[in-house]
Amino acid sequence: MAVAHVIGLGRSGIAAARLLRRQGWQVSLSDAGHSAALVDRQQQLEQMGIQVYLDTRFSLDQLAALENPLPQRVIVSPGVPWDLPSLVEARQRGIEMMGELEFAWRNLRQFPWIGITGTNGKTTTTALTAAILQRAGLKAPACGNIGYSACELALAGDPLDWVVAEISSYQIESASTLAPKIGVWTTFSPDHLERHGSVECYRAIKAALINQSEHKVLNGDDAILQQGTAWRWPEAVWTLAQPNAYTGDLPFVPRVDIQAGWARVDQQPIVEVHRLKMHGVHNQQNMLLAIAAAHLAGVEPAAIAEGIATFPGVPHRLEQVGTCGQVNLINDSKATNYEAAQTGLAAVQGPTILIAGGDPKKGDDRTWIQTIHQKAAYVLLIGNAAPAFAQRLHDTQFSNYEIVETMDRAVTRALELAKDSPVQSILLSPACASFDQYPNFEKRGDHFKALCQPYLTE
């Protein structure tokens, strides 16, 4: 019997292990953590014949001591760095290595894929694209970093019209043969540099997915994408929400754009922009990318328009929690880097009380700081990043900030400040990952919403 090993006891790792087991592999799984929840998952998988090792970091020596023979295949969950020395050693020793998404692709490649990547905007574009296709009567579930893990779709075994996948740089680098029918690149800015090392490496990983896609869709509002890729893929479909973003001297003409309040494809009106329920120019950009993908997938204009008009938005991305008096409470927990947080702050009605902080990331904060000066009445700082953010605000002569450390204190203090100030919004938009205080950004956003609930007047 062939032997396989899966690293990571999260949702994608569990699905990969179960799929391997169904296909007749002898499967083991390891995870560096240990908690009551992980023990529960361990017990469930071991009842399926999958051996699970907790408190175990992957290494061939340790695996050899636990079981024999060594695996012929190792599948890596997205959160595991692809360049770990133990993984490099395994590849050098001829063990087949792949990410969970690559394994899913090999089991679902009979269906056409829409692969959506980018620094920001991936989740909204993926969810909206899937909603449009589903409105057209197609079986097109969202997966990857949203909805199902891709291996869960393979486990279900259902016939699909499309696979709509949100794909991170972590997943691309471990998915060497993934080749979507349609590839979408939403935005590009420095992110995940603590993992990828340089902007150039990060860009090359993103570009690899688009390069392997049959049809290419790119955001023409993004100056970095314009400058870096316009000459590389002359056949690509470019979108444009902001006419001023197009210089006219680039070797492409936007095929999907906004003109006189209408989103258009090849100058054909598709849907009035005001029917989009989400606020902000960035969401108009996401809408155009989804329209382009749906058009390439063969969806009729009427179904595209209906899909956009009925789409409610994405949880944790400028999500309207409710109001307290005249103040809007908005959950933007998914804004885990400076660019996303700046976009969120710019999109809401000010003056704003901003709640920011968490597990800090590398990046350029200058535009974010500038927008704070323009839109924020107060900034309340939480998590590990709070002292550094406070110093940064002090250095730029922004004085209305407080370190409150926790979400509970942040919400209480924000509501106190709102009573005596003409603020329009209280916005959680952290500009940080969540891992210092929460297991993921969803738990962080859910906590914010729960704390707001007793104060809602609508």
PDB file of N, CA and C in Angstrom, residues 224-321:
ATOM      1  N   ILE A 224       0.671  49.219 -10.120  1.00  0.00           N
ATOM      2  CA  ILE A 224       1.776  48.253 -10.118  1.00  0.00           C
ATOM      3  C   ILE A 224       1.503  47.132 -11.105  1.00  0.00           C
ATOM      4  N   LEU A 225       0.258  46.677 -11.186  1.00  0.00           N
ATOM      5  CA  LEU A 225      -0.070  45.658 -12.175  1.00  0.00           C
ATOM      6  C   LEU A 225       0.078  46.207 -13.584  1.00  0.00           C
ATOM      7  N   GLN A 226      -0.356  47.441 -13.814  1.00  0.00           N
ATOM      8  CA  GLN A 226      -0.171  48.061 -15.124  1.00  0.00           C
ATOM      9  C   GLN A 226       1.301  48.044 -15.527  1.00  0.00           C
ATOM     10  N   GLN A 227       2.131  48.553 -14.652  1.00  0.00           N
ATOM     11  CA  GLN A 227       3.546  48.729 -14.983  1.00  0.00           C
ATOM     12  C   GLN A 227       4.282  47.402 -15.102  1.00  0.00           C
ATOM     13  N   GLY A 228       3.871  46.433 -14.266  1.00  0.00           N
ATOM     14  CA  GLY A 228       4.636  45.193 -14.210  1.00  0.00           C
ATOM     15  C   GLY A 228       4.205  44.118 -15.183  1.00  0.00           C
ATOM     16  N   THR A 229       2.957  44.199 -15.702  1.00  0.00           N
ATOM     17  CA  THR A 229       2.460  43.069 -16.481  1.00  0.00           C
ATOM     18  C   THR A 229       1.801  43.438 -17.803  1.00  0.00           C
ATOM     19  N   ALA A 230       1.598  44.726 -18.077  1.00  0.00           N
ATOM     20  CA  ALA A 230       0.854  45.107 -19.282  1.00  0.00           C
ATOM     21  C   ALA A 230       1.515  44.587 -20.555  1.00  0.00           C
ATOM     22  N   TRP A 231       2.829  44.548 -20.580  1.00  0.00           N
ATOM     23  CA  TRP A 231       3.531  44.065 -21.761  1.00  0.00           C
ATOM     24  C   TRP A 231       3.671  42.545 -21.761  1.00  0.00           C
ATOM     25  N   ARG A 232       3.514  41.950 -20.606  1.00  0.00           N
ATOM     26  CA  ARG A 232       3.766  40.511 -20.494  1.00  0.00           C
ATOM     27  C   ARG A 232       2.625  39.690 -21.078  1.00  0.00           C
ATOM     28  N   TRP A 233       1.372  40.160 -20.877  1.00  0.00           N
ATOM     29  CA  TRP A 233       0.209  39.402 -21.329  1.00  0.00           C
ATOM     30  C   TRP A 233      -0.682  40.307 -22.190  1.00  0.00           C
ATOM     31  N   PRO A 234      -0.306  40.536 -23.434  1.00  0.00           N
ATOM     32  CA  PRO A 234      -1.097  41.453 -24.277  1.00  0.00           C
ATOM     33  C   PRO A 234      -2.512  40.955 -24.545  1.00  0.00           C
ATOM     34  N   GLU A 235      -2.747  39.648 -24.351  1.00  0.00           N
ATOM     35  CA  GLU A 235      -4.080  39.098 -24.603  1.00  0.00           C
ATOM     36  C   GLU A 235      -4.997  39.205 -23.394  1.00  0.00           C
ATOM     37  N   ALA A 236      -4.517  39.725 -22.270  1.00  0.00           N
ATOM     38  CA  ALA A 236      -5.304  39.755 -21.039  1.00  0.00           C
ATOM     39  C   ALA A 236      -6.499  40.693 -21.157  1.00  0.00           C
ATOM     40  N   VAL A 237      -7.541  40.384 -20.373  1.00  0.00           N
ATOM     41  CA  VAL A 237      -8.697  41.270 -20.225  1.00  0.00           C
ATOM     42  C   VAL A 237      -8.429  42.195 -19.045  1.00  0.00           C
ATOM     43  N   TRP A 238      -8.424  43.502 -19.298  1.00  0.00           N
ATOM     44  CA  TRP A 238      -8.179  44.479 -18.250  1.00  0.00           C
ATOM     45  C   TRP A 238      -9.482  45.170 -17.863  1.00  0.00           C
ATOM     46  N   THR A 239      -9.609  45.454 -16.578  1.00  0.00           N
ATOM     47  CA  THR A 239     -10.778  46.180 -16.080  1.00  0.00           C
ATOM     48  C   THR A 239     -10.360  47.583 -15.654  1.00  0.00           C
ATOM     49  N   LEU A 240     -11.334  48.495 -15.577  1.00  0.00           N
ATOM     50  CA  LEU A 240     -11.008  49.865 -15.184  1.00  0.00           C
ATOM     51  C   LEU A 240     -12.234  50.513 -14.540  1.00  0.00           C
ATOM     52  N   ALA A 241     -12.152  50.757 -13.233  1.00  0.00           N
ATOM     53  CA  ALA A 241     -13.227  51.454 -12.524  1.00  0.00           C
ATOM     54  C   ALA A 241     -12.976  52.954 -12.455  1.00  0.00           C
ATOM     55  N   GLN A 242     -11.705  53.354 -12.520  1.00  0.00           N
ATOM     56  CA  GLN A 242     -11.338  54.764 -12.404  1.00  0.00           C
ATOM     57  C   GLN A 242     -10.669  55.210 -13.701  1.00  0.00           C
ATOM     58  N   PRO A 243     -11.352  55.974 -14.549  1.00  0.00           N
ATOM     59  CA  PRO A 243     -10.771  56.370 -15.841  1.00  0.00           C
ATOM     60  C   PRO A 243      -9.414  57.029 -15.715  1.00  0.00           C
ATOM     61  N   ASN A 244      -9.187  57.768 -14.624  1.00  0.00           N
ATOM     62  CA  ASN A 244      -7.907  58.464 -14.472  1.00  0.00           C
ATOM     63  C   ASN A 244      -6.746  57.508 -14.216  1.00  0.00           C
ATOM     64  N   ALA A 245      -7.053  56.255 -13.883  1.00  0.00           N
ATOM     65  CA  ALA A 245      -5.977  55.294 -13.612  1.00  0.00           C
ATOM     66  C   ALA A 245      -5.325  54.792 -14.888  1.00  0.00           C
ATOM     67  N   TYR A 246      -5.970  55.022 -16.022  1.00  0.00           N
ATOM     68  CA  TYR A 246      -5.450  54.533 -17.308  1.00  0.00           C
ATOM     69  C   TYR A 246      -4.720  55.665 -18.016  1.00  0.00           C
ATOM     70  N   THR A 247      -3.439  55.482 -18.270  1.00  0.00           N
ATOM     71  CA  THR A 247      -2.638  56.556 -18.845  1.00  0.00           C
ATOM     72  C   THR A 247      -2.797  56.660 -20.356  1.00  0.00           C
ATOM     73  N   GLY A 248      -3.254  55.596 -21.001  1.00  0.00           N
ATOM     74  CA  GLY A 248      -3.443  55.637 -22.444  1.00  0.00           C
ATOM     75  C   GLY A 248      -2.220  55.263 -23.235  1.00  0.00           C
ATOM     76  N   ASP A 249      -1.034  55.260 -22.601  1.00  0.00           N
ATOM     77  CA  ASP A 249       0.177  54.882 -23.335  1.00  0.00           C
ATOM     78  C   ASP A 249       0.594  53.446 -23.034  1.00  0.00           C
ATOM     79  N   LEU A 250      -0.296  52.697 -22.413  1.00  0.00           N
ATOM     80  CA  LEU A 250      -0.019  51.298 -22.123  1.00  0.00           C
ATOM     81  C   LEU A 250      -0.600  50.408 -23.220  1.00  0.00           C
ATOM     82  N   PRO A 251       0.012  49.236 -23.444  1.00  0.00           N
ATOM     83  CA  PRO A 251      -0.407  48.396 -24.570  1.00  0.00           C
ATOM     84  C   PRO A 251      -1.646  47.553 -24.268  1.00  0.00           C
ATOM     85  N   PHE A 252      -2.670  48.168 -23.694  1.00  0.00           N
ATOM     86  CA  PHE A 252      -3.947  47.484 -23.533  1.00  0.00           C
ATOM     87  C   PHE A 252      -5.066  48.527 -23.515  1.00  0.00           C
ATOM     88  N   VAL A 253      -6.230  48.100 -23.900  1.00  0.00           N
ATOM     89  CA  VAL A 253      -7.429  48.924 -23.805  1.00  0.00           C
ATOM     90  C   VAL A 253      -8.384  48.208 -22.862  1.00  0.00           C
ATOM     91  N   PRO A 254      -8.860  48.872 -21.792  1.00  0.00           N
ATOM     92  CA  PRO A 254      -9.768  48.189 -20.860  1.00  0.00           C
ATOM     93  C   PRO A 254     -11.017  47.676 -21.592  1.00  0.00           C
ATOM     94  N   ARG A 255     -11.330  46.408 -21.374  1.00  0.00           N
ATOM     95  CA  ARG A 255     -12.512  45.809 -21.998  1.00  0.00           C
ATOM     96  C   ARG A 255     -13.712  45.809 -21.057  1.00  0.00           C
ATOM     97  N   VAL A 256     -13.460  45.918 -19.751  1.00  0.00           N
ATOM     98  CA  VAL A 256     -14.539  45.943 -18.763  1.00  0.00           C
ATOM     99  C   VAL A 256     -14.335  47.210 -17.942  1.00  0.00           C
ATOM    100  N   ASP A 257     -15.319  48.115 -17.993  1.00  0.00           N
ATOM    101  CA  ASP A 257     -15.109  49.420 -17.362  1.00  0.00           C
ATOM    102  C   ASP A 257     -16.427  49.990 -16.856  1.00  0.00           C
ATOM    103  N   ILE A 258     -16.339  51.214 -16.328  1.00  0.00           N
ATOM    104  CA  ILE A 258     -17.517  51.954 -15.867  1.00  0.00           C
ATOM    105  C   ILE A 258     -17.615  53.236 -16.671  1.00  0.00           C
ATOM    106  N   GLN A 259     -18.789  53.467 -17.190  1.00  0.00           N
ATOM    107  CA  GLN A 259     -19.031  54.669 -17.977  1.00  0.00           C
ATOM    108  C   GLN A 259     -20.459  55.138 -17.719  1.00  0.00           C
ATOM    109  N   ALA A 260     -20.616  56.397 -17.328  1.00  0.00           N
ATOM    110  CA  ALA A 260     -21.926  57.000 -17.089  1.00  0.00           C
ATOM    111  C   ALA A 260     -22.779  56.186 -16.128  1.00  0.00           C
ATOM    112  N   GLY A 261     -22.114  55.647 -15.077  1.00  0.00           N
ATOM    113  CA  GLY A 261     -22.846  54.921 -14.043  1.00  0.00           C
ATOM    114  C   GLY A 261     -23.167  53.478 -14.379  1.00  0.00           C
ATOM    115  N   TRP A 262     -22.645  52.977 -15.501  1.00  0.00           N
ATOM    116  CA  TRP A 262     -22.896  51.582 -15.896  1.00  0.00           C
ATOM    117  C   TRP A 262     -21.582  50.811 -15.967  1.00  0.00           C
ATOM    118  N   ALA A 263     -21.600  49.571 -15.478  1.00  0.00           N
ATOM    119  CA  ALA A 263     -20.501  48.647 -15.731  1.00  0.00           C
ATOM    120  C   ALA A 263     -20.710  48.051 -17.118  1.00  0.00           C
ATOM    121  N   ARG A 264     -19.630  48.033 -17.918  1.00  0.00           N
ATOM    122  CA  ARG A 264     -19.755  47.618 -19.312  1.00  0.00           C
ATOM    123  C   ARG A 264     -18.735  46.525 -19.647  1.00  0.00           C
ATOM    124  N   VAL A 265     -19.074  45.714 -20.635  1.00  0.00           N
ATOM    125  CA  VAL A 265     -18.144  44.762 -21.239  1.00  0.00           C
ATOM    126  C   VAL A 265     -18.086  45.067 -22.725  1.00  0.00           C
ATOM    127  N   ASP A 266     -16.902  45.402 -23.211  1.00  0.00           N
ATOM    128  CA  ASP A 266     -16.747  45.776 -24.623  1.00  0.00           C
ATOM    129  C   ASP A 266     -17.786  46.819 -25.016  1.00  0.00           C
ATOM    130  N   GLN A 267     -17.971  47.822 -24.141  1.00  0.00           N
ATOM    131  CA  GLN A 267     -18.866  48.959 -24.323  1.00  0.00           C
ATOM    132  C   GLN A 267     -20.349  48.601 -24.242  1.00  0.00           C
ATOM    133  N   GLN A 268     -20.685  47.346 -23.948  1.00  0.00           N
ATOM    134  CA  GLN A 268     -22.082  46.960 -23.767  1.00  0.00           C
ATOM    135  C   GLN A 268     -22.463  47.136 -22.299  1.00  0.00           C
ATOM    136  N   PRO A 269     -23.474  47.950 -21.985  1.00  0.00           N
ATOM    137  CA  PRO A 269     -23.902  48.111 -20.587  1.00  0.00           C
ATOM    138  C   PRO A 269     -24.393  46.783 -20.006  1.00  0.00           C
ATOM    139  N   ILE A 270     -23.947  46.482 -18.774  1.00  0.00           N
ATOM    140  CA  ILE A 270     -24.321  45.228 -18.112  1.00  0.00           C
ATOM    141  C   ILE A 270     -25.193  45.485 -16.898  1.00  0.00           C
ATOM    142  N   VAL A 271     -24.763  46.392 -16.012  1.00  0.00           N
ATOM    143  CA  VAL A 271     -25.496  46.642 -14.775  1.00  0.00           C
ATOM    144  C   VAL A 271     -25.168  48.049 -14.290  1.00  0.00           C
ATOM    145  N   GLU A 272     -26.162  48.730 -13.721  1.00  0.00           N
ATOM    146  CA  GLU A 272     -25.917  50.032 -13.131  1.00  0.00           C
ATOM    147  C   GLU A 272     -25.105  49.867 -11.838  1.00  0.00           C
ATOM    148  N   VAL A 273     -24.110  50.680 -11.676  1.00  0.00           N
ATOM    149  CA  VAL A 273     -23.182  50.541 -10.555  1.00  0.00           C
ATOM    150  C   VAL A 273     -23.895  50.680  -9.219  1.00  0.00           C
ATOM    151  N   HIS A 274     -24.930  51.503  -9.146  1.00  0.00           N
ATOM    152  CA  HIS A 274     -25.603  51.732  -7.856  1.00  0.00           C
ATOM    153  C   HIS A 274     -26.313  50.471  -7.350  1.00  0.00           C
ATOM    154  N   ARG A 275     -26.478  49.450  -8.191  1.00  0.00           N
ATOM    155  CA  ARG A 275     -27.117  48.211  -7.745  1.00  0.00           C
ATOM    156  C   ARG A 275     -26.165  47.354  -6.900  1.00  0.00           C
ATOM    157  N   LEU A 276     -24.881  47.676  -6.917  1.00  0.00           N
ATOM    158  CA  LEU A 276     -23.924  46.985  -6.062  1.00  0.00           C
ATOM    159  C   LEU A 276     -24.107  47.461  -4.626  1.00  0.00           C
ATOM    160  N   LYS A 277     -24.346  46.552  -3.706  1.00  0.00           N
ATOM    161  CA  LYS A 277     -24.648  46.922  -2.320  1.00  0.00           C
ATOM    162  C   LYS A 277     -23.407  47.312  -1.519  1.00  0.00           C
ATOM    163  N   MET A 278     -22.230  46.984  -1.997  1.00  0.00           N
ATOM    164  CA  MET A 278     -21.000  47.249  -1.255  1.00  0.00           C
ATOM    165  C   MET A 278     -20.463  48.634  -1.591  1.00  0.00           C
ATOM    166  N   HIS A 279     -19.899  49.285  -0.578  1.00  0.00           N
ATOM    167  CA  HIS A 279     -19.402  50.650  -0.739  1.00  0.00           C
ATOM    168  C   HIS A 279     -17.933  50.653  -1.155  1.00  0.00           C
ATOM    169  N   GLY A 280     -17.524  51.780  -1.765  1.00  0.00           N
ATOM    170  CA  GLY A 280     -16.117  51.991  -2.055  1.00  0.00           C
ATOM    171  C   GLY A 280     -15.740  51.684  -3.492  1.00  0.00           C
ATOM    172  N   VAL A 281     -14.796  52.474  -4.015  1.00  0.00           N
ATOM    173  CA  VAL A 281     -14.305  52.257  -5.376  1.00  0.00           C
ATOM    174  C   VAL A 281     -13.655  50.881  -5.492  1.00  0.00           C
ATOM    175  N   HIS A 282     -13.003  50.431  -4.409  1.00  0.00           N
ATOM    176  CA  HIS A 282     -12.345  49.131  -4.474  1.00  0.00           C
ATOM    177  C   HIS A 282     -13.351  48.019  -4.732  1.00  0.00           C
ATOM    178  N   ASN A 283     -14.572  48.167  -4.213  1.00  0.00           N
ATOM    179  CA  ASN A 283     -15.581  47.145  -4.488  1.00  0.00           C
ATOM    180  C   ASN A 283     -16.129  47.255  -5.905  1.00  0.00           C
ATOM    181  N   GLN A 284     -16.104  48.447  -6.487  1.00  0.00           N
ATOM    182  CA  GLN A 284     -16.415  48.559  -7.914  1.00  0.00           C
ATOM    183  C   GLN A 284     -15.354  47.839  -8.749  1.00  0.00           C
ATOM    184  N   GLN A 285     -14.107  47.945  -8.327  1.00  0.00           N
ATOM    185  CA  GLN A 285     -13.046  47.194  -9.004  1.00  0.00           C
ATOM    186  C   GLN A 285     -13.293  45.696  -8.893  1.00  0.00           C
ATOM    187  N   ASN A 286     -13.630  45.234  -7.682  1.00  0.00           N
ATOM    188  CA  ASN A 286     -13.912  43.809  -7.496  1.00  0.00           C
ATOM    189  C   ASN A 286     -15.083  43.369  -8.371  1.00  0.00           C
ATOM    190  N   MET A 287     -16.106  44.214  -8.469  1.00  0.00           N
ATOM    191  CA  MET A 287     -17.262  43.908  -9.302  1.00  0.00           C
ATOM    192  C   MET A 287     -16.854  43.731 -10.766  1.00  0.00           C
ATOM    193  N   LEU A 288     -16.015  44.631 -11.277  1.00  0.00           N
ATOM    194  CA  LEU A 288     -15.602  44.530 -12.675  1.00  0.00           C
ATOM    195  C   LEU A 288     -14.798  43.259 -12.936  1.00  0.00           C
ATOM    196  N   LEU A 289     -13.956  42.888 -11.997  1.00  0.00           N
ATOM    197  CA  LEU A 289     -13.194  41.640 -12.154  1.00  0.00           C
ATOM    198  C   LEU A 289     -14.134  40.438 -12.202  1.00  0.00           C
ATOM    199  N   ALA A 290     -15.147  40.442 -11.318  1.00  0.00           N
ATOM    200  CA  ALA A 290     -16.121  39.345 -11.317  1.00  0.00           C
ATOM    201  C   ALA A 290     -16.935  39.335 -12.606  1.00  0.00           C
ATOM    202  N   ILE A 291     -17.305  40.513 -13.107  1.00  0.00           N
ATOM    203  CA  ILE A 291     -18.024  40.594 -14.378  1.00  0.00           C
ATOM    204  C   ILE A 291     -17.177  40.020 -15.500  1.00  0.00           C
ATOM    205  N   ALA A 292     -15.902  40.387 -15.538  1.00  0.00           N
ATOM    206  CA  ALA A 292     -15.018  39.876 -16.589  1.00  0.00           C
ATOM    207  C   ALA A 292     -14.911  38.358 -16.540  1.00  0.00           C
ATOM    208  N   ALA A 293     -14.735  37.804 -15.328  1.00  0.00           N
ATOM    209  CA  ALA A 293     -14.625  36.350 -15.197  1.00  0.00           C
ATOM    210  C   ALA A 293     -15.923  35.670 -15.621  1.00  0.00           C
ATOM    211  N   ALA A 294     -17.060  36.217 -15.192  1.00  0.00           N
ATOM    212  CA  ALA A 294     -18.347  35.621 -15.545  1.00  0.00           C
ATOM    213  C   ALA A 294     -18.590  35.700 -17.045  1.00  0.00           C
ATOM    214  N   HIS A 295     -18.216  36.819 -17.654  1.00  0.00           N
ATOM    215  CA  HIS A 295     -18.370  36.965 -19.099  1.00  0.00           C
ATOM    216  C   HIS A 295     -17.537  35.921 -19.842  1.00  0.00           C
ATOM    217  N   LEU A 296     -16.297  35.749 -19.420  1.00  0.00           N
ATOM    218  CA  LEU A 296     -15.436  34.733 -20.045  1.00  0.00           C
ATOM    219  C   LEU A 296     -15.976  33.328 -19.825  1.00  0.00           C
ATOM    220  N   ALA A 297     -16.708  33.123 -18.704  1.00  0.00           N
ATOM    221  CA  ALA A 297     -17.307  31.820 -18.418  1.00  0.00           C
ATOM    222  C   ALA A 297     -18.611  31.592 -19.190  1.00  0.00           C
ATOM    223  N   GLY A 298     -19.040  32.590 -19.972  1.00  0.00           N
ATOM    224  CA  GLY A 298     -20.218  32.422 -20.803  1.00  0.00           C
ATOM    225  C   GLY A 298     -21.529  32.809 -20.164  1.00  0.00           C
ATOM    226  N   VAL A 299     -21.512  33.532 -19.055  1.00  0.00           N
ATOM    227  CA  VAL A 299     -22.743  33.927 -18.374  1.00  0.00           C
ATOM    228  C   VAL A 299     -23.385  35.098 -19.121  1.00  0.00           C
ATOM    229  N   GLU A 300     -24.695  35.040 -19.286  1.00  0.00           N
ATOM    230  CA  GLU A 300     -25.423  36.082 -19.991  1.00  0.00           C
ATOM    231  C   GLU A 300     -25.464  37.371 -19.160  1.00  0.00           C
ATOM    232  N   PRO A 301     -25.531  38.539 -19.828  1.00  0.00           N
ATOM    233  CA  PRO A 301     -25.543  39.824 -19.108  1.00  0.00           C
ATOM    234  C   PRO A 301     -26.644  39.944 -18.061  1.00  0.00           C
ATOM    235  N   ALA A 302     -27.844  39.452 -18.346  1.00  0.00           N
ATOM    236  CA  ALA A 302     -28.935  39.585 -17.379  1.00  0.00           C
ATOM    237  C   ALA A 302     -28.628  38.839 -16.091  1.00  0.00           C
ATOM    238  N   ALA A 303     -28.030  37.662 -16.200  1.00  0.00           N
ATOM    239  CA  ALA A 303     -27.677  36.894 -15.003  1.00  0.00           C
ATOM    240  C   ALA A 303     -26.544  37.569 -14.240  1.00  0.00           C
ATOM    241  N   ILE A 304     -25.598  38.178 -14.951  1.00  0.00           N
ATOM    242  CA  ILE A 304     -24.529  38.923 -14.284  1.00  0.00           C
ATOM    243  C   ILE A 304     -25.129  40.068 -13.475  1.00  0.00           C
ATOM    244  N   ALA A 305     -26.031  40.817 -14.091  1.00  0.00           N
ATOM    245  CA  ALA A 305     -26.650  41.950 -13.409  1.00  0.00           C
ATOM    246  C   ALA A 305     -27.426  41.501 -12.187  1.00  0.00           C
ATOM    247  N   GLU A 306     -28.167  40.416 -12.307  1.00  0.00           N
ATOM    248  CA  GLU A 306     -28.960  39.925 -11.179  1.00  0.00           C
ATOM    249  C   GLU A 306     -28.055  39.422 -10.059  1.00  0.00           C
ATOM    250  N   GLY A 307     -26.970  38.757 -10.418  1.00  0.00           N
ATOM    251  CA  GLY A 307     -26.037  38.274  -9.409  1.00  0.00           C
ATOM    252  C   GLY A 307     -25.418  39.403  -8.612  1.00  0.00           C
ATOM    253  N   ILE A 308     -25.084  40.493  -9.286  1.00  0.00           N
ATOM    254  CA  ILE A 308     -24.506  41.657  -8.599  1.00  0.00           C
ATOM    255  C   ILE A 308     -25.544  42.337  -7.707  1.00  0.00           C
ATOM    256  N   ALA A 309     -26.743  42.509  -8.219  1.00  0.00           N
ATOM    257  CA  ALA A 309     -27.777  43.230  -7.473  1.00  0.00           C
ATOM    258  C   ALA A 309     -28.216  42.493  -6.217  1.00  0.00           C
ATOM    259  N   THR A 310     -28.088  41.171  -6.204  1.00  0.00           N
ATOM    260  CA  THR A 310     -28.553  40.383  -5.056  1.00  0.00           C
ATOM    261  C   THR A 310     -27.416  39.956  -4.127  1.00  0.00           C
ATOM    262  N   PHE A 311     -26.200  40.381  -4.409  1.00  0.00           N
ATOM    263  CA  PHE A 311     -25.054  39.962  -3.599  1.00  0.00           C
ATOM    264  C   PHE A 311     -24.960  40.831  -2.345  1.00  0.00           C
ATOM    265  N   PRO A 312     -24.993  40.225  -1.140  1.00  0.00           N
ATOM    266  CA  PRO A 312     -25.065  41.028   0.085  1.00  0.00           C
ATOM    267  C   PRO A 312     -23.730  41.561   0.584  1.00  0.00           C
ATOM    268  N   GLY A 313     -22.637  41.058   0.055  1.00  0.00           N
ATOM    269  CA  GLY A 313     -21.329  41.437   0.578  1.00  0.00           C
ATOM    270  C   GLY A 313     -20.666  40.276   1.287  1.00  0.00           C
ATOM    271  N   VAL A 314     -19.464  40.500   1.796  1.00  0.00           N
ATOM    272  CA  VAL A 314     -18.647  39.452   2.397  1.00  0.00           C
ATOM    273  C   VAL A 314     -18.490  39.708   3.892  1.00  0.00           C
ATOM    274  N   PRO A 315     -18.726  38.717   4.745  1.00  0.00           N
ATOM    275  CA  PRO A 315     -18.497  38.913   6.179  1.00  0.00           C
ATOM    276  C   PRO A 315     -17.063  39.363   6.467  1.00  0.00           C
ATOM    277  N   HIS A 316     -16.919  40.275   7.402  1.00  0.00           N
ATOM    278  CA  HIS A 316     -15.623  40.749   7.892  1.00  0.00           C
ATOM    279  C   HIS A 316     -14.905  41.676   6.907  1.00  0.00           C
ATOM    280  N   ARG A 317     -15.568  42.062   5.809  1.00  0.00           N
ATOM    281  CA  ARG A 317     -14.968  43.029   4.888  1.00  0.00           C
ATOM    282  C   ARG A 317     -15.934  44.193   4.736  1.00  0.00           C
ATOM    283  N   LEU A 318     -15.702  45.263   5.508  1.00  0.00           N
ATOM    284  CA  LEU A 318     -16.606  46.409   5.564  1.00  0.00           C
ATOM    285  C   LEU A 318     -18.044  45.949   5.786  1.00  0.00           C
ATOM    286  N   GLU A 319     -18.200  45.028   6.727  1.00  0.00           N
ATOM    287  CA  GLU A 319     -19.502  44.462   7.051  1.00  0.00           C
ATOM    288  C   GLU A 319     -20.250  45.397   7.997  1.00  0.00           C
ATOM    289  N   GLN A 320     -21.440  45.806   7.595  1.00  0.00           N
ATOM    290  CA  GLN A 320     -22.259  46.681   8.422  1.00  0.00           C
ATOM    291  C   GLN A 320     -22.857  45.873   9.571  1.00  0.00           C
ATOM    292  N   VAL A 321     -22.405  46.139  10.797  1.00  0.00           N
ATOM    293  CA  VAL A 321     -22.907  45.416  11.966  1.00  0.00           C
ATOM    294  C   VAL A 321     -24.253  45.986  12.398  1.00  0.00           C
TER     295      VAL A 321
END
